[in-house]
Structure formats: structure tokens, C-alpha cells
Backbone as a ProteinNet text record, in pm:
[ID]
protein_1_A
[PRIMARY]
MPAARIIPCLDVADGRVVKGVRFRDHRDVGDIIEHALRYRDEGADELVFYDITASADGRSVDLAWIERVAAVIDIPFAVAGGIASVETARDVLSAGADKVSVNSPALERPRLLAELASAFGRQCVVLGIDSLIDDDGTLIVKQYTGRPESSRSSGRQTIAWAVEAASLGAGEIVLNCMDRDGVRAGYDLVQLNALIAAVDVPVIISGGAGEMTHFADAFRSGASGALAASVFHDRRIAIGDLKNYLSYEGVEVRR
[TERTIARY]
5284.7	5239.6	5248.6	5141.4	5103.6	5213.1	5247	5315.3	5354.7	5450.7	5504.6	5418	5345.4	5318.5	5401.9	5387.6	5437.1	5363.5	5391.5	5250.3	5315.2	5302.9	5322.9	5224	5260.9	5175.5	5174.5	5044.4	5030.6	4947.2	5045	4979.9	4928	4755.6	4716.5	4669	4651.8	4664.4	4649.1	4477	4458.8	4410	4409.3	4397.3	4538.5	4633.6	4783.6	4853.8	4895.6	5059.4	5155.7	5126.1	5287.3	5351.7	5485.7	5536.5	5648.4	5632.1	5722.6	5833	5877	5991.8	5914.8	5940.1	5873.2	5781.8	5672.4	5539	5545.3	5643.4	5645.3	5711.2	5686.2	5741.5	5706.7	5597.1	5541.2	5553.9	5632.1	5616.4	5571.7	5523.2	5419.6	5475.9	5464.7	5511.5	5403.6	5282.6	5252.4	5105	5069.2	4927.2	4884.7	4755.7	4725.8	4690.1	4631.1	4605.7	4676.5	4797.9	4939.2	5017.8	5031.9	5107.5	5014.1	4884.9	4786.8	4855.2	4815.7	4855.7	5013.6	5126.9	5214.1	5268.5	5185.5	5216.4	5149	5049	4993.4	5036.9	5086	5212.3	5327.2	5396.1	5490	5494.1	5354.3	5325	5354.2	5269.8	5259.5	5155.1	5159.8	5042	4899.1	4936.5	4853.2	4888.8	4764.4	4797.2	4757.3	4763.4	4721.5	4713.8	4607.9	4626.5	4537	4632.7	4582.4	4556.1	4457	4427.1	4450.3	4575	4695.3	4580.3	4539.8	4462.9	4297	4240	4109.6	4098.3	4121.3	4115	4082.7	4232.9	4289.1	4163	4119.3	4052.5	3869.1	3873.6	3747.8	3625.9	3698.7	3607.4	3647.8	3576.7	3627.3	3689.2	3692.5	3821.9	3693.8	3778	3680.2	3642	3513.7	3526.8	3549	3587.4	3568.6	3675.4	3842.7	3960.1	3935.6	3870.9	3839.5	3778.5	3670.3	3608.9	3700.7	3759.7	3907	3962.5	4028	4161.1	4065.8	3968.1	3882	3870.9	3843.2	3768.3	3897.1	4032.9	4166.5	4263.3	4201.5	4367.5	4247.9	4354.4	4233.8	4318.3	4393.3	4496.2	4426.2	4415	4362.7	4391.6	4299.7	4344.1	4260.4	4348.6	4302.2	4280.3	4170.4	4153.5	4141.9	4231.8	4226.8	4173.9	4129.9	4095.7	3983.7	3962.4	3843.4	3702.9	3747.5	3712	3597.2	3510.2	3452.1	3322.7	3246.1	3099.1	3124.6	2994.8	3008.3	2940.7	2879.3	2814	2899.1	3039.7	3112.5	3232.2	3230.7	3295.7	3238.3	3102.5	3017.7	3076.5	2995.7	3042.8	3198.6	3306.5	3420.1	3439.8	3373.9	3359.1	3302.7	3195.1	3062.8	3171.8	3261.7	3365.6	3426.8	3480.3	3560.1	3688.6	3697.9	3797.9	3797.7	3891.1	3880.8	3870.2	3949.4	3935.2	3922.4	3916.9	3907.8	4017.8	4090.5	4212.9	4159	4149.6	4150.3	4228.8	4207.5	4368.9	4296.3	4312.7	4227.9	4107.3	3991.4	3890.1	3895.7	3926.3	3936.5	3986.3	4093.4	4175.5	4048.5	3957.8	3849.5	3739.4	3729.3	3578.1	3632.8	3685.4	3766.3	3609.5	3471.4	3389	3408	3395.1	3396.2	3485.8	3606.9	3652.3	3546.4	3482.2	3366.8	3244.7	3231.1	3126.5	3146.3	3254.4	3275	3333.6	3379.6	3384.9	3268.1	3158.5	3041.2	2990.8	3015.7	2907.7	2939.5	3162	3200	3291.2	3320.1	3396.2	3511	3582	3727.1	3828.6	3836.4	3904.5	3904.9	3821.3	3827.8	3831	3901.6	3891	4095.6	4150.9	4294.8	4283.1	4366	4393.4	4569.5	4522.7	4642.8	4722.8	4862.5	4904.6	4989.3	5014.5	5129.5	5196.5	5357.6	5399.6	5535	5552.1	5648.4	5720.5	5878	5922.6	5951	5894.1	5877.4	6014.1	6052.3	6160.2	6209.5	6158.1	6183.3	6168.3	6177.4	6190.3	6002.8	5922.3	5800.1	5752.4	5697.9	5587.8	5535.6	5491.5	5361.3	5216.4	5140.3	5039.7	5068	5042.6	5016	4853.8	4808	4708.3	4704.3	4587.3	4571.3	4721	4816.3	4945.7	4920.9	4859.5	4827.9	4887.8	4841.4	4918.6	5013.7	5110.5	5175.1	5140.4	5136.4	4966.1	4905.2	4827.5	4735.3	4776.4	4893.4	4937.5	4963.4	4934.5	4919.2	4942.9	4970.9	4974.8	4844.1	4813.5	4611	4652.2	4740.9	4764	4765	4785.9	4778.5	4963.5	4951.8	5086.9	5071.1	5179.4	5152.6	5078.5	5201.7	5125.9	5025.6	4975.7	4817	4733.7	4755.1	4681	4603.1	4727	4716.4	4637.9	4716.5	4607.8	4459.3	4464.3	4306.4	4223.2	4233.8	4224.4	4218.5	4278.3	4254	4174	4108.9	4055.2	3836	3911.6	3727.7	3706.4	3845	3809.3	3887.7	3979.2	4085.9	4141.7	4141.3	4195.6	4338.3	4387	4490	4563.5	4723.3	4767.3	4888	4863	4955.6	5059.1	5151.6	5270.9	5366.1	5322.5	5427.1	5486.1	5583	5673	5750.9	5707.5	5727	5875.6	5965	6035.5	6170.6	6094.8	6200.3	6100.9	6014.9	5933.1	6050.1	6070.5	6139.7	6272.4	6339.5	6460	6558.5	6502.3	6557.4	6655.1	6660.1	6752.1	6724.7	6604.5	6528.7	6444	6371.5	6207.1	6265.7	6169	6263.7	6172.8	6275.3	6254.4	6188.6	6237.4	6230.2	6101.2	6008.6	5901.8	5819	5867.5	5792	5760.3	5848.2	5856.8	5790.7	5765.7	5729	5565.7	5570.2	5393.6	5348.9	5426.8	5392.7	5397.7	5431.8	5443.7	5304.8	5253.2	5128.8	5005.2	4971.1	4875.8	4826.9	4741.4	4705.1	4669.1	4685.3	4682.1	4771.7	4735.1	4910.1	4879.8	5052.1	5087.9	5207.1	5177.2	5218.8	5349.2	5446.1	5539.7	5544.3	5539.1	5590.7	5707.2	5770.3	5854.4	6026.1	6093.9	6232.4	6323.9	6217.6	6313.2	6338.1	6460.7	6580	6669.2	6627.8	6750.3	6630.4	6697.4	6579.2	6644	6697.6	6753.3	6667.9	6644	6571.8	6424.4	6368.1	6259.5	6267	6410.9	6393.6	6402.4	6439.9	6475.1	6333.5	6251.4	6116.7	6006.4	6031.2	5993	5998.2	6125.6	6221.6	6200.1	6114.8	6044.7	5948	5874.4	5745.2	5619.1	5674.7	5609.3	5480.8	5387.8	5271.9	5297.5	5328.9	5353.9	5434.7	5525.3	5586.4	5544.4	5547.9	5450.8	5610.4	5586.4	5674.9	5624.2	5761.3	5664.6	5781.7	5845.8	5944.9	6058.8	6093.8	6185.5	6122.4	5996.3	5928.4	5864.7	5821	5804.2	5929.9	6031.9	6149.2	6235.5	6140	6233.4	6381.6	6365.7	6509.6	6491.8	6377.5	6361.5	6287	6313.7	6141.1	6098.8	5987.4	5868.2	5933.2	5993.2	6002.8	6134.1	6174.1	6359.1	6343.6	6274.6	6269.2	6205.7	6088.9	6058.4	6192.3	6205	6305	6455.3	6457.9	6559.8	6501.9	6354.1	6351.6	6317.5	6292.9	6307.6	6404.6	6524.3	6674.6	6683.2	6621.6	6682.9	6595.5	6478.3	6391.6	6309.9	6245.8	6117.6	6034.9	5894.8	5788.3	5728.2	5685.3	5677.3	5545.5	5453	5351	5412.4	5388.4	5404.5	5307.3
5733.9	5641.7	5693.8	5666.3	5802.8	5803.4	5919.6	5937.8	5811.2	5799.9	5702.6	5758.1	5654.5	5687.6	5674.2	5796	5714.3	5689.9	5594	5535.1	5498.5	5570.7	5497.5	5372.1	5306.7	5201	5195.2	5196.3	5173.7	5034.7	4950.2	4872	4915.2	4904.4	4923.2	4795.6	4826.1	4693.7	4774.2	4702.8	4786.5	4951.7	5007	5146.3	5236	5162.8	5241.9	5167	5312.5	5226.5	5143.8	5017.9	4947.1	4884.8	4815.9	4771.9	4643.8	4573.9	4470.4	4448.2	4341	4246.9	4142.5	4095.2	4002.7	3937.1	4061.2	4052.4	3982.2	4004.3	3935.8	4052.6	4068.2	4133.5	4254.9	4327	4460.4	4508.6	4645.1	4733.1	4845.4	4915.3	5048.7	5160.4	5218.7	5373.7	5500.4	5478.2	5607.9	5591.4	5717	5790.4	5785.1	5700.5	5707.2	5843.2	5901.4	6055.2	6116.4	6112.9	6186.5	6179.9	5990.1	5981.7	6025.7	6033	6047.5	6221	6298.4	6390.7	6418.1	6397.7	6411.5	6391.3	6217.6	6252.2	6310.7	6357.4	6446.2	6550.2	6605.7	6769.1	6691.8	6602.8	6555.4	6524.1	6506.6	6494.2	6386.2	6254.2	6124.3	6101.9	6032.3	6051.9	5980	5866.6	5802.3	5749.8	5693.1	5626.7	5470.5	5364.8	5275.5	5212.2	5149.6	5142.5	5012.2	4870	4761.3	4731.9	4747.6	4639.5	4539.2	4487.1	4377	4205.8	4269.8	4151.1	4174.9	4213.8	4209.8	4068.1	3992.2	3874.6	3793.6	3787.5	3649	3665.7	3790.8	3721.4	3773.3	3728	3693.4	3780.8	3962.6	4029.6	4166.6	4255.2	4344.3	4482.3	4604.1	4702.3	4789.2	4874.4	4969.2	5130.2	5157.4	5207.9	5348.4	5363.4	5496.1	5545	5504.7	5522.1	5591	5520.1	5541.4	5686.1	5711.1	5825	5958.1	5938	6037.6	6058	5951.9	6005.3	6086.7	6053.4	6107.2	6230.2	6289.6	6431.6	6491.1	6449.8	6543.5	6527.8	6442.1	6444.5	6465.6	6487.7	6532	6429	6332.6	6257.8	6131	6042.8	5912	5825.3	5732.4	5652.7	5467.2	5375.4	5290.9	5189.5	5084.8	5066.2	4833.2	4793.4	4677.3	4616.1	4496.7	4435.2	4356.6	4269.7	4183.3	4199.7	4263.1	4355.3	4213.7	4127.4	4037.9	4045.2	4133.7	4149.2	4302.1	4294.9	4378.7	4489.7	4479.7	4583	4615.2	4552.2	4595.5	4710.5	4674.6	4733	4891.6	4882.5	5017	5055.1	5012.1	5057.6	5166.4	5094.6	5144.9	5287.4	5234.7	5338.3	5487.4	5423.1	5537.1	5650.2	5543	5636.9	5715.2	5697.8	5796.8	5729.9	5617.5	5560	5597	5566.5	5593.9	5421.7	5363.3	5213.7	5135.8	4955.9	4891.2	4801.1	4719.9	4624.1	4498.2	4369.6	4274.1	4166.1	4070	3967.2	3836.3	3820.7	3714.9	3706.8	3779.6	3722.2	3683.7	3712.9	3674.2	3584.3	3538.3	3400.9	3323.5	3299.5	3235.7	3207.4	3324.9	3307.1	3424.8	3381.1	3496.5	3540.7	3507.3	3562.6	3715.3	3727.9	3913.3	3980.2	3971.7	4016.2	4098.5	3983.2	4015.3	4091.2	4060.3	4146.3	4227.2	4291.5	4426.1	4546.5	4511.8	4547.1	4579.1	4515.5	4511.3	4616.2	4657.5	4711.6	4829.2	4898	5022.1	5070.1	4984	4938.4	4937.3	4879	4772.1	4937	5002.3	5122.2	5077.9	5057.1	5098.3	4974.9	4850.5	4688.4	4703.9	4665.5	4607	4506.1	4416.6	4273.5	4281	4257.3	4275.8	4098.7	4048.7	3964.5	3938.8	3822.9	3830	3738.9	3726.3	3674.5	3596.4	3499.2	3412.9	3328	3333.3	3207.3	3059.2	2983.1	2857.7	2786.5	2669.2	2640.2	2559.8	2551.2	2492.2	2579.3	2730.4	2820.6	2892.2	2819.7	2852.1	2996.1	3060.2	3173.8	3163.7	3129.9	3074.4	3196.4	3215.2	3319.3	3257.5	3367.7	3317.8	3416.4	3351.1	3402.1	3429.7	3513.1	3572.1	3562.4	3640.6	3653.3	3777.4	3853.2	3961.8	3955.4	3805.1	3706	3633.3	3602.6	3486.7	3348.1	3309.5	3204.5	3153.4	3227.4	3207.3	3209.5	3263.1	3242.8	3133.8	3088	2960.9	2985.8	2894.5	2891.7	2880.5	2960.3	2931	2830.5	2776.6	2682.2	2722	2852.1	2939	2934.3	3002	2995.9	3210.9	3264.7	3395.7	3469.6	3376.4	3443.5	3412.1	3269.5	3234.7	3251.7	3356.6	3386	3497.1	3608.3	3778.7	3740.6	3656.9	3632.1	3588.8	3504.5	3502.2	3615.5	3685.1	3771.5	3909	3916.1	4051.4	4037.3	3882.3	3837.8	3855.9	3871.6	3843.7	4019.2	4091.2	4199.6	4309.4	4269.9	4319.1	4454	4605.5	4649.7	4722.2	4697	4667.6	4593.9	4540.7	4439.7	4508.9	4451.4	4509.7	4400.4	4348	4298.3	4278.8	4223.6	4258.5	4074.5	4171.6	4043.5	3987.8	3911.1	3885.8	3886.5	3780.7	3802	3905.5	4007.4	4167.5	4215.4	4209.3	4252.7	4366.3	4463.3	4548	4489.8	4431.2	4448.5	4529.7	4642	4744.3	4695.1	4605.4	4552.1	4575.6	4614.5	4663.9	4565.5	4622.1	4515.6	4402	4322.7	4236.8	4237.5	4260	4273.1	4165.4	4035.8	3947.7	3898.9	3920.4	3856.5	4000.4	4119.4	4232.9	4239.7	4180.2	4181.2	4071.9	3943.3	3828.9	3890.5	3939.5	4015.6	4096.6	4204.3	4303.4	4209.7	4130.2	4063.9	3979.7	3915	3838.1	3899.3	4025.7	4104.9	4240.4	4272.6	4399.3	4514.8	4496.8	4622.1	4623	4785.1	4843.2	4742.5	4707.6	4661.9	4776.7	4733.7	4807.2	4742.2	4738.7	4671.2	4725.3	4637.1	4629	4573.1	4573	4484.9	4530.3	4588.6	4612.6	4746.1	4823.1	4960.9	5009.8	5052.7	5079.6	5263.1	5251.2	5377.8	5409.2	5521.9	5585.1	5518.1	5482.2	5376.5	5282.5	5214.2	5098.5	5130.2	5257.9	5300.7	5343.4	5405.4	5406.3	5278.5	5216.6	5056.5	4978	5023.1	4961	5030.7	5169.9	5211.8	5234.8	5209.6	5141.3	5025.3	4954.5	4779	4811.7	4924	4914.7	4904	4912.8	4930.4	5079.6	5075.7	5156.1	5283.2	5216.8	5239	5169.8	5242.5	5181	5194.5	5103	5074.3	5078.2	5168	5140.2	5210.6	5146.9	5212.5	5205.1	5130.9	5183.3	5304.2	5289.3	5428.4	5560.5	5545.8	5703.6	5719.1	5594.2	5606.7	5657.1	5603.6	5638.6	5726.2	5851.8	5931.3	5917.1	5815.6	5716.6	5810.9	5836.1	5914.4	5975.2	6108.6	6224.6	6211.2	6218.8	6193.3	6263.2	6408.2	6543.1	6511	6473.3	6432.9	6373.6	6192.9	6089.2	6165.9	6235.4	6305.5	6366.4	6468.5	6581.1	6411.4	6314.1	6210.3	6173.8	6096.9	6065.3	6125.8	6273.1	6352.8	6361.9	6348.7	6384.7	6260.5	6142	6000.1	5981	6112	6077.7	5973	6024.8	5908.7	6038.5	5996.6	6137.7	6123.5	6225.1	6246.5	6323.9	6285.7	6397.9	6497.7	6607	6700.4	6802.5
-6287.2	-6169.7	-6031.8	-5956	-5829.6	-5739.6	-5660.6	-5581.4	-5477.6	-5418.9	-5330.6	-5195.1	-5114.8	-5009.6	-4901.6	-4752.3	-4678.4	-4574.6	-4488.1	-4429.5	-4278.6	-4180.5	-4041.1	-3987.1	-3923.5	-3875.9	-3728.5	-3634.5	-3521.1	-3497.6	-3407.4	-3352.1	-3193.5	-3183.4	-3066.1	-3000.5	-2862.3	-2781.8	-2626	-2661.9	-2506.9	-2469.5	-2615.3	-2630.9	-2616.3	-2667.9	-2633.2	-2773.6	-2816.8	-2965.6	-2862.9	-2961.8	-2924.9	-3026	-2991.5	-3132	-3022.9	-3130.6	-3111.1	-3210.7	-3221.4	-3295.7	-3350.5	-3464.3	-3512.1	-3479.3	-3441.9	-3350.8	-3281.9	-3167.2	-3030.4	-2908.7	-2807.4	-2716.1	-2705	-2765.1	-2795.3	-2654.9	-2639.4	-2576.5	-2581	-2486.2	-2505.7	-2570.5	-2619.6	-2748.8	-2667.5	-2645.3	-2663.5	-2693.4	-2676.8	-2665.1	-2816	-2857.7	-3004.2	-3073.7	-2984.7	-3005.3	-3064	-2962.8	-2959.2	-3087.2	-3123.8	-3259.1	-3356.6	-3385.6	-3501.2	-3537.4	-3454.6	-3436.2	-3473	-3381	-3441.3	-3610.2	-3656.8	-3794.2	-3882.1	-3841	-3955.8	-3940.1	-3855	-3891.2	-3946	-3916.5	-3995.9	-4178.9	-4227.3	-4318.2	-4455	-4283.7	-4339	-4452.7	-4539.6	-4650.5	-4589.2	-4505	-4450.1	-4320.5	-4266.6	-4134.3	-4150.3	-4071.7	-4053.7	-3908.1	-3840.2	-3750.5	-3702.5	-3645	-3640.8	-3488.2	-3489.9	-3317.5	-3333.6	-3267	-3336.2	-3258.4	-3155	-3069.4	-3062.4	-3129.2	-3166.9	-3247.2	-3366.5	-3422.5	-3333.3	-3259.7	-3180.1	-3025.7	-2974.6	-2847.4	-2940.4	-3043.7	-3100.3	-3107	-3097.6	-3131	-3215.5	-3235.1	-3312.6	-3232.9	-3317.2	-3309.2	-3242.9	-3133.1	-3061.5	-3106.5	-3182.2	-3222.1	-3121.9	-3013.8	-2958.5	-3023	-3004.3	-3065.8	-3219.2	-3253.9	-3403.2	-3485.4	-3348.4	-3307	-3351	-3217.5	-3140.5	-3264.5	-3315.5	-3443	-3531	-3612.5	-3711.9	-3695.5	-3542.9	-3516.5	-3486.5	-3511.4	-3481.4	-3629.1	-3686.5	-3845.1	-3957.5	-4093.4	-4192.8	-4332.8	-4270.7	-4344.5	-4390.8	-4485.7	-4472.3	-4337.7	-4351.2	-4261.1	-4226.4	-4223.7	-4240.1	-4100.4	-4081.2	-3973.9	-3957	-3896.2	-3903.9	-3723.2	-3759.7	-3586.4	-3574.2	-3633	-3582.9	-3677.7	-3853.1	-3890.2	-3998.7	-3958.3	-3962.3	-4080.6	-4093.8	-4132.4	-4226.2	-4299.8	-4368.2	-4266.3	-4179.9	-4065.8	-3982.8	-3938.1	-3833.5	-3920.7	-4099.4	-4154.1	-4133.9	-4214.7	-4168.6	-4090.6	-3959.3	-3793.6	-3818.9	-3897.9	-3844.9	-3947.9	-4102.8	-4178.8	-4141.5	-4087.7	-4026.1	-3903.2	-3804.7	-3670.4	-3791	-3878.6	-3949.9	-4060.9	-4035.6	-4089.3	-4256.3	-4344.7	-4462.9	-4599.9	-4502.1	-4533.5	-4416.5	-4435.8	-4359.6	-4466	-4324.6	-4362.1	-4300.3	-4332.7	-4258.7	-4334.7	-4216.8	-4243.5	-4194.9	-4066.4	-4010.9	-4068.1	-4041.9	-4100.4	-4253.6	-4330.1	-4468.3	-4500	-4422.2	-4407.3	-4396	-4255.5	-4232.2	-4303.8	-4433.5	-4483.7	-4594.8	-4726.3	-4819	-4877.2	-4881.9	-4967.5	-4896.9	-4762.6	-4716	-4754.4	-4851.3	-4899.3	-5024.2	-5095.7	-5227.8	-5147.7	-5004.7	-4948	-4957.9	-4926.3	-4849.5	-5029.8	-5102.9	-5203.7	-5286.8	-5220.5	-5304.2	-5249.6	-5141.1	-5015.2	-4990.8	-5021.4	-5058.7	-5142.2	-5163.9	-5335.2	-5300.1	-5399	-5353.1	-5332.1	-5354.3	-5301.1	-5120.2	-5092.3	-4961.1	-4845.9	-4921	-4874.8	-4895.8	-4800.1	-4777.4	-4730.1	-4810.7	-4765.5	-4684.5	-4535	-4427.4	-4497.2	-4530.5	-4521.2	-4459.2	-4339.1	-4232.4	-4284.1	-4383.4	-4447.1	-4372.1	-4364.5	-4290.6	-4430.2	-4405.5	-4466.6	-4409.4	-4411.1	-4375.2	-4352.1	-4292.9	-4276.6	-4424.3	-4527.2	-4663.6	-4739.2	-4678.3	-4785.1	-4868.4	-4858.7	-4859	-4802	-4877.5	-4805.6	-4794.8	-4633.1	-4603.5	-4511	-4537.6	-4460.9	-4317.3	-4225.6	-4085.7	-4021.8	-3982.6	-3900.1	-3749	-3667.7	-3548	-3491	-3545.6	-3517.6	-3438.3	-3371.5	-3259.7	-3113.3	-3067.9	-2987.2	-3024	-2971.8	-2974.7	-2968	-2882.7	-2835.1	-2912.1	-2989.4	-3145.5	-3226.7	-3266.6	-3394	-3447.9	-3594.6	-3646.8	-3791.2	-3843	-4011.9	-4082.4	-4155.7	-4225.2	-4303.3	-4339.6	-4432.5	-4610.4	-4658	-4755.6	-4793.6	-4859.5	-4925.1	-4957.2	-4923.8	-5034.2	-5124.8	-5212.6	-5316.4	-5396	-5378.4	-5411.2	-5376.2	-5205.2	-5141.6	-5180.4	-5175.9	-5266.8	-5407.1	-5513.8	-5609.5	-5587.4	-5494.5	-5487.4	-5413.1	-5324.9	-5279.4	-5371.3	-5453.6	-5532.6	-5664.6	-5660	-5770.5	-5667.5	-5542.9	-5471.3	-5457.6	-5447	-5441.6	-5340.1	-5315.8	-5211.1	-5293.9	-5301.9	-5345.7	-5358.9	-5208.7	-5226.9	-5149.5	-5111.4	-5027.9	-4954.1	-4784.2	-4733.8	-4678.6	-4753.3	-4717.9	-4586.9	-4488.7	-4358.1	-4377.6	-4336.5	-4402.6	-4199.3	-4179.9	-4057.8	-3964	-4084.3	-4032	-4051.1	-4115.2	-4074	-3969.5	-3966.5	-3884.2	-3716.9	-3721.9	-3612.4	-3617.2	-3700.1	-3706.4	-3797.5	-3879.1	-3914.7	-3990.8	-4087.7	-4202.4	-4364.6	-4310.1	-4481.5	-4561.7	-4609	-4673.9	-4750	-4728.1	-4798	-4992.7	-5066.5	-5152.6	-5315.7	-5201.4	-5309.5	-5305	-5146.4	-5125.8	-5225.1	-5186.2	-5284	-5407.7	-5484	-5628.4	-5688.3	-5603	-5619.5	-5612	-5490.4	-5497.1	-5606.6	-5634.2	-5722.3	-5862.6	-5912.8	-6067.9	-6025.1	-5960.2	-5906.7	-5930.6	-5907.5	-5832.3	-5941.4	-5961.2	-6058	-6000.4	-5799.3	-5764.9	-5676.2	-5602	-5531.5	-5409.3	-5406.2	-5321.8	-5224.8	-5079.8	-4957.9	-4877.3	-4902.5	-4817.3	-4682.5	-4609.5	-4385.8	-4365.3	-4265.3	-4218.1	-4251.6	-4149.6	-4241.3	-4202.6	-4179	-4253.7	-4112.3	-4183.2	-4108.4	-4112.7	-4265.6	-4237.7	-4399.3	-4487.2	-4612.4	-4736.6	-4712.8	-4811	-4836.6	-4749.5	-4750.6	-4798.8	-4784	-4858.8	-4989.2	-5015.4	-5171.7	-5242.9	-5204.2	-5253.5	-5309	-5192	-5192	-5271	-5324.4	-5386.4	-5551.1	-5560.6	-5703.9	-5750	-5635	-5665.2	-5696.4	-5679.2	-5760.4	-5607.4	-5497.8	-5409.2	-5431.7	-5367.8	-5411.9	-5266.4	-5168.2	-5030	-4947	-4800.6	-4758.2	-4621.3	-4587	-4391.8	-4281.6	-4209.4	-4102.7	-3950.2	-3864.6	-3702.1	-3666.7	-3586.7	-3479.7	-3509.9	-3631.7	-3727	-3690	-3719.7	-3686.3	-3567	-3490.4	-3346.1	-3248.7	-3240.9	-3186.3	-3269.7	-3319.4	-3420.6	-3477.9	-3556.8	-3593.3	-3726.6	-3858.6	-3923.6	-3928.2	-3945.4	-3966.1	-4111.5	-4098.6	-4232.8	-4330.7	-4271.6	-4347.2	-4421.6	-4366.7	-4432.7	-4492.3	-4464	-4517.9	-4690.1	-4703.4	-4835.3	-4908.5	-4833.1	-4896.2	-4957.5	-4907.9	-4971.2	-5035.1	-5042.1	-5157.7	-5273.4	-5296.8	-5401	-5462.7	-5401.5	-5430.9	-5545.6	-5483.6	-5535.3	-5653.1	-5683.1	-5802.1	-5768.4	-5658.1	-5623.7	-5642.4	-5696.7	-5671.1	-5523.5	-5423	-5342.1	-5313.5	-5190.4	-5200.1	-5108.3	-5116.5	-5043.2	-4944
[MASK]
+++++++++++++++++++++++++++++++++++++++++++++++++++++++++++++++++++++++++++++++++++++++++++++++++++++++++++++++++++++++++++++++++++++++++++++++++++++++++++++++++++++++++++++++++++++++++++++++++++++++++++++++++++++++++++++++++++++++++++++++++++++++++++++++

């Protein structure tokens, strides 16, 4: 099995890194480049940048900061934010990103995933799923979550959408568990296990990391990567210490 991936997540709004709780009440946590350099130096395996308001605002991600990030780091990074066409994806990849991540645009037009996979290879295509537990316990997919006033149900269920997306060409899936986002109570292993059992592509878990044990639990459940934000941004967990801990726990990590 490939080594577990530790992936800091950087939500971007108005050119700054921000962090919210359950996708609301975002606070400014710093400069994009400073964060990218710090995580490169600390040993992150990859980075993910989400321009969180791009889709809700009907625009695509700003290429200028992608180029600035690509100029200073040498680890892979993915970018998401209003990538609704092959042409926009090509611009993002040409600016220096290694992968494109799509969420709301794919919900609007699922064939986008097939088009991206055909143009760039499915290894470049990441599907983000913002998953919420509905009142009746159903896992539903939300879209336009970057702005609370725009957020709405997509009318799709999480597992069914993941299966369809993987069949269309998504090369990996990031499961954003909205109920756990920013609360540091641990990843939702029930959702994670259900998704891993349903698809044949790598699954990255996001939402809920608060302690090193939470990462170990996710990797033992079969996650390919673990996304986290506030515990890294606020220096509650150092990536080097986390990798030492995981290695001691028998989880293979990249050095």
C-alpha cells in the first residue's frame, strides 16, 4: 500500500488563507505563500488550495497566486475553485498546479469529469465532495458551500455520487465531512469506510482532525491521505512530529 499522505488544506478567500468551522465564520489565518513555504519545509506530502468562493461567485480561480505558489515550492499541489471547463483546468495546470479539484462544477455537469480525465489523465482529476448528514441520517452532497448564503443541497447522495464520479474519470476523491469541519472531534470513519468500500480510487478524508490519533485511525481505515487545516495552521500539531507518531504506530509515511 502506498505511504500515507499528510495534506494541509488551505482555504483561500480574497487572496488570503482563511479557516472556518462547519464551513462558516471564516477567520483570516495568513498569507498564501508563507503558509505554502512553511508546509513545504515541515514535510507535507501535498497541499490543497480551495478558492472557496469561486464557484458561488460564478468565476474561476485566480491564476496569479497559483503561479506564485508554483515558483516557490517543490511538492505537489491541487487547486480547486470554479474549474468548470477543460480550458480553465489547462490554465490552472499550466500555472503550476499538479492536479485540479472539482466540486460544484461537476455536480452541475458530471461529464466534466470525463472531459478532464480524457484531456489530462485521471491522475490529475480530484473530486471534492462536501458531505452532510441530513436530518434523517442520509448522507447528502452540498454545493456552493464557500458562501453560506449560497450553499444548497445538490439533490445527490454522497456514496452514489462518488460511484458515478469515479466511473466518469475522477482519479481520487476528497471526502469533506461538513459536520466535523473545524471541530477537532475526529474524522468521520463511518462515512470514510462506506466510501472506501464503494469506489476503486484513492479516498482522502477531510474534516475533524484534532489529535494525532485521529490521523492514525483514518489511515488504519484505509484512507490514502488525510487533509487538515486548523491543527496545522494554529500549530497544534507539527507535521514532523505527526509523521514520527504515525511511523511508531506502524503507518508507513514519506520522509
